[in-house]
Every structure is written in structure tokens, then in C-alpha cells.
Short mmCIF file of C-alpha atoms in Angstrom, two decimals:
data_model
loop_
_atom_site.label_atom_id
_atom_site.label_comp_id
_atom_site.label_asym_id
_atom_site.label_seq_id
_atom_site.Cartn_x
_atom_site.Cartn_y
_atom_site.Cartn_z
CA MET T 1 -145.04 -146.56 91.01
CA GLU T 2 -143.86 -149.84 92.29
CA ASN T 3 -142.69 -150.52 95.90
CA ASN T 4 -139.17 -150.73 95.41
CA VAL T 5 -138.69 -151.78 99.12
CA ARG T 6 -137.46 -155.36 99.73
CA LEU T 7 -136.22 -157.21 102.86
CA ILE T 8 -132.76 -157.97 102.45
CA ASP T 9 -132.18 -160.38 105.73
CA ALA T 10 -134.18 -160.25 109.05
CA ASN T 11 -132.21 -157.04 109.93
CA ALA T 12 -131.79 -155.05 107.23
CA LEU T 13 -134.38 -153.02 104.71
CA ASP T 14 -132.88 -152.14 100.77
CA LEU T 15 -133.61 -148.61 100.27
CA ARG T 16 -132.10 -147.39 97.46
CA ASN T 17 -134.30 -147.81 94.54
CA ARG T 18 -137.41 -145.93 96.54
CA VAL T 19 -138.33 -142.97 95.15
CA GLN T 20 -140.85 -141.19 97.47
CA THR T 21 -143.24 -139.33 95.47
CA ASP T 22 -146.34 -139.26 96.50
CA MET T 23 -145.83 -138.63 100.02
CA GLY T 24 -143.58 -135.41 100.17
CA GLY T 25 -141.08 -136.99 101.87
CA LEU T 26 -141.12 -139.71 104.76
CA GLY T 27 -141.79 -137.64 108.70
CA PHE T 28 -142.29 -134.40 106.59
CA CYS T 29 -146.49 -133.62 106.32
CA PRO T 30 -148.87 -131.12 107.44
CA ALA T 31 -150.74 -131.78 110.69
CA ASP T 32 -154.06 -132.48 109.04
CA LEU T 33 -152.91 -135.11 106.70
CA THR T 34 -151.65 -137.12 110.06
CA GLN T 35 -154.28 -139.77 109.47
CA ARG T 36 -154.20 -140.20 105.94
CA ARG T 37 -150.16 -139.78 106.22
CA GLN T 38 -149.90 -143.05 108.95
CA ALA T 39 -152.32 -145.69 106.63
CA LYS T 40 -150.00 -145.16 103.25
CA LEU T 41 -146.62 -145.19 105.31
CA ALA T 42 -148.51 -148.75 106.65
CA GLU T 43 -149.10 -149.86 102.83
CA LEU T 44 -145.92 -148.78 101.66
CA TYR T 45 -143.42 -150.37 104.79
CA PRO T 46 -144.35 -153.39 106.72
CA PRO T 47 -144.18 -153.41 110.22
CA GLU T 48 -141.15 -154.35 110.49
CA PHE T 49 -139.42 -151.70 109.44
CA LEU T 50 -142.19 -148.81 110.97
CA GLY T 51 -141.72 -150.65 114.60
CA ARG T 52 -138.16 -149.56 114.41
CA ILE T 53 -139.10 -146.07 113.77
CA ASP T 54 -139.13 -144.48 117.16
CA CYS T 55 -140.90 -141.25 115.88
CA ILE T 56 -142.16 -139.93 112.50
CA ALA T 57 -141.98 -136.28 112.88
CA GLN T 58 -144.35 -134.11 111.05
CA PHE T 59 -143.77 -130.71 110.28
CA SER T 60 -145.51 -127.51 108.87
CA PRO T 61 -144.07 -125.16 106.55
CA LEU T 62 -142.47 -122.34 108.40
CA GLY T 63 -143.78 -118.65 108.28
CA ARG T 64 -142.72 -115.64 107.52
CA GLU T 65 -142.39 -114.88 111.43
CA GLU T 66 -140.57 -117.90 111.72
CA LEU T 67 -137.93 -117.57 108.92
CA ARG T 68 -137.61 -113.51 109.89
CA CYS T 69 -136.62 -115.18 113.95
CA ILE T 70 -134.09 -117.98 112.44
CA ALA T 71 -132.61 -115.20 110.20
CA GLY T 72 -132.27 -112.47 113.07
CA GLY T 73 -130.67 -115.98 114.94
CA MET T 74 -128.53 -116.09 111.91
CA LEU T 75 -127.39 -112.59 111.56
CA ARG T 76 -126.49 -112.25 115.45
CA GLN T 77 -123.49 -115.15 114.53
CA LEU T 78 -122.80 -113.37 111.83
CA GLN T 79 -122.32 -110.04 113.77
CA GLU T 80 -120.29 -112.08 116.51
CA ARG T 81 -118.13 -113.70 114.05
CA ALA T 82 -117.60 -109.80 112.30
CA GLN T 83 -116.26 -108.30 115.39
CA ARG T 84 -113.68 -110.92 116.36
CA HIS T 85 -111.68 -109.12 112.97
CA ARG T 86 -112.58 -105.92 114.50
CA VAL T 87 -115.23 -105.27 112.02
CA GLN T 88 -118.79 -103.74 113.27
CA LEU T 89 -121.97 -105.17 110.93
CA GLN T 90 -124.64 -102.97 111.07
CA LEU T 91 -128.01 -104.40 110.19
CA ASP T 92 -130.60 -102.40 108.89
CA ASP T 93 -134.02 -102.82 110.77
CA GLN T 94 -135.85 -104.97 107.73
CA THR T 95 -132.70 -107.32 107.07
CA ALA T 96 -134.00 -110.33 109.05
CA ALA T 97 -137.21 -109.56 107.11
CA CYS T 98 -136.12 -109.02 103.91
CA LEU T 99 -134.11 -112.01 104.27
CA ALA T 100 -136.92 -114.11 105.08
CA GLU T 101 -139.46 -112.78 102.45
CA ARG T 102 -136.76 -114.05 100.03
CA CYS T 103 -136.87 -117.30 101.51
CA CYS T 104 -140.67 -117.50 102.10
CA LYS T 105 -140.69 -117.45 97.93
CA SER T 106 -138.01 -120.52 97.47
CA PRO T 107 -139.12 -123.97 97.68
CA SER T 108 -136.07 -125.18 100.60
CA GLY T 109 -137.62 -122.38 102.82
CA ALA T 110 -135.44 -121.50 105.89
CA ARG T 111 -132.22 -123.94 104.45
CA ASP T 112 -131.69 -121.29 102.06
CA LEU T 113 -130.90 -118.80 104.77
CA ARG T 114 -127.94 -119.88 104.67
CA HIS T 115 -127.09 -119.63 101.37
CA GLN T 116 -128.61 -115.90 101.31
CA ILE T 117 -126.58 -114.87 103.59
CA GLN T 118 -123.13 -115.68 102.30
CA GLN T 119 -124.39 -114.68 98.63
CA THR T 120 -125.92 -111.04 99.73
CA ILE T 121 -124.08 -110.08 103.03
CA GLU T 122 -121.11 -112.03 103.87
CA GLU T 123 -119.56 -112.16 100.23
CA PRO T 124 -120.03 -108.13 99.59
CA ALA T 125 -118.20 -107.68 103.28
CA ALA T 126 -115.34 -109.81 102.55
CA ARG T 127 -114.70 -107.69 99.48
CA LEU T 128 -115.07 -104.68 101.85
CA MET T 129 -113.01 -105.89 104.41
CA LEU T 130 -110.17 -106.07 101.37
CA GLU T 131 -110.75 -103.25 99.89
CA HIS T 132 -110.40 -101.55 103.94
CA ARG T 133 -107.74 -103.24 105.31
CA THR T 134 -107.74 -100.82 108.16
CA ARG T 135 -109.24 -101.75 111.35
CA PRO T 136 -111.88 -100.97 113.26
CA LEU T 137 -114.43 -100.83 110.35
CA CYS T 138 -117.92 -100.79 110.03
CA LEU T 139 -120.05 -102.20 107.17
CA GLN T 140 -123.75 -101.12 106.72
CA VAL T 141 -126.49 -103.73 105.89
CA SER T 142 -129.69 -101.98 104.68
CA CYS T 143 -132.49 -103.37 102.83
CA SER T 144 -134.57 -101.79 99.72
CA GLY T 145 -137.62 -103.42 98.82
CA SER T 146 -136.46 -106.92 98.32
CA ASN T 147 -132.49 -106.03 97.70
CA LEU T 148 -129.96 -105.82 100.38
CA THR T 149 -127.05 -103.49 99.97
CA VAL T 150 -123.60 -103.56 102.50
CA THR T 151 -121.52 -100.35 102.21
CA ALA T 152 -118.57 -99.21 104.56
CA LYS T 153 -118.98 -96.20 106.65
CA ASN T 154 -116.22 -94.26 108.37
#
């Protein structure tokens, strides 16, 4: 692919036409490829551009345990939001692990957690809240295999 980075003037670079496909994204690469990636950056971009970057952070993909911890934090925030509406959200012990497993299979990783929580927990919970207008309300989230279910408890 042709390198479309070109200097417009002494203070700016035009990166609009640059498609970064050969490096997996600027700043996102496994630690074992550090030297090779930095050499590739030096080939692709002029030193004037690279000199303006304070830090090039390298990220490794998140594993199941990291995704489970992130999901746990997001679920705690959801419980706090529900509590403000006088809804108790009880979570199965496996809920965070179930969400993490779903996101491990996704190329988006942790970015997909928010979508999964909205789709599998928040939307069914909202429907149940509309059906059961009496408060306080208790909703149970349980995991069975890779499926999450939300039910109203009496």
C-alpha cells in the first residue's frame, strides 16, 4: 500500500488518506514486536512527526480475567444506578464471567462489554421495570451456559 502521509506545511500532516493495515493500528501492538514495530514506524513516518508523539503505548489483548474484572466494575455501576430507582439488581456469581466469555470471542474485546450489558441485562430489566411498576422491585440476573436471563423476584 502506498504511503499517503505527506507534509502540508511545516506544522501539519495530512493523514486523511492513510490507511494503517500493515501494523495492526498505530500504538497497538504486542510487546514482543516492539523493536520491529518501531522500525516500521520510522519507515512510514518522518522523524518530524514521530518526534511530536510523547508516548507510543503498546497494548496486549485482554484475557478472560481482565475482562471479568472490568465487567464486574460495570455491573456494580449498573447496580448503583438501579438502586437509585428503588430496584435491587441481584447478580449471579457467574454473571461477570459470562459477559467476559462473550467478549473474549468478540474482536472488540472490552469495548463490547457495554453493548453486551445493555443488550442482555439493561434492556430486559427496563421491560420488567415497566411491567412491574411497584417499588421496590427485585430483579435477578442469572447465567446459564453463555446465556443471561433477567427475572423479577417477589
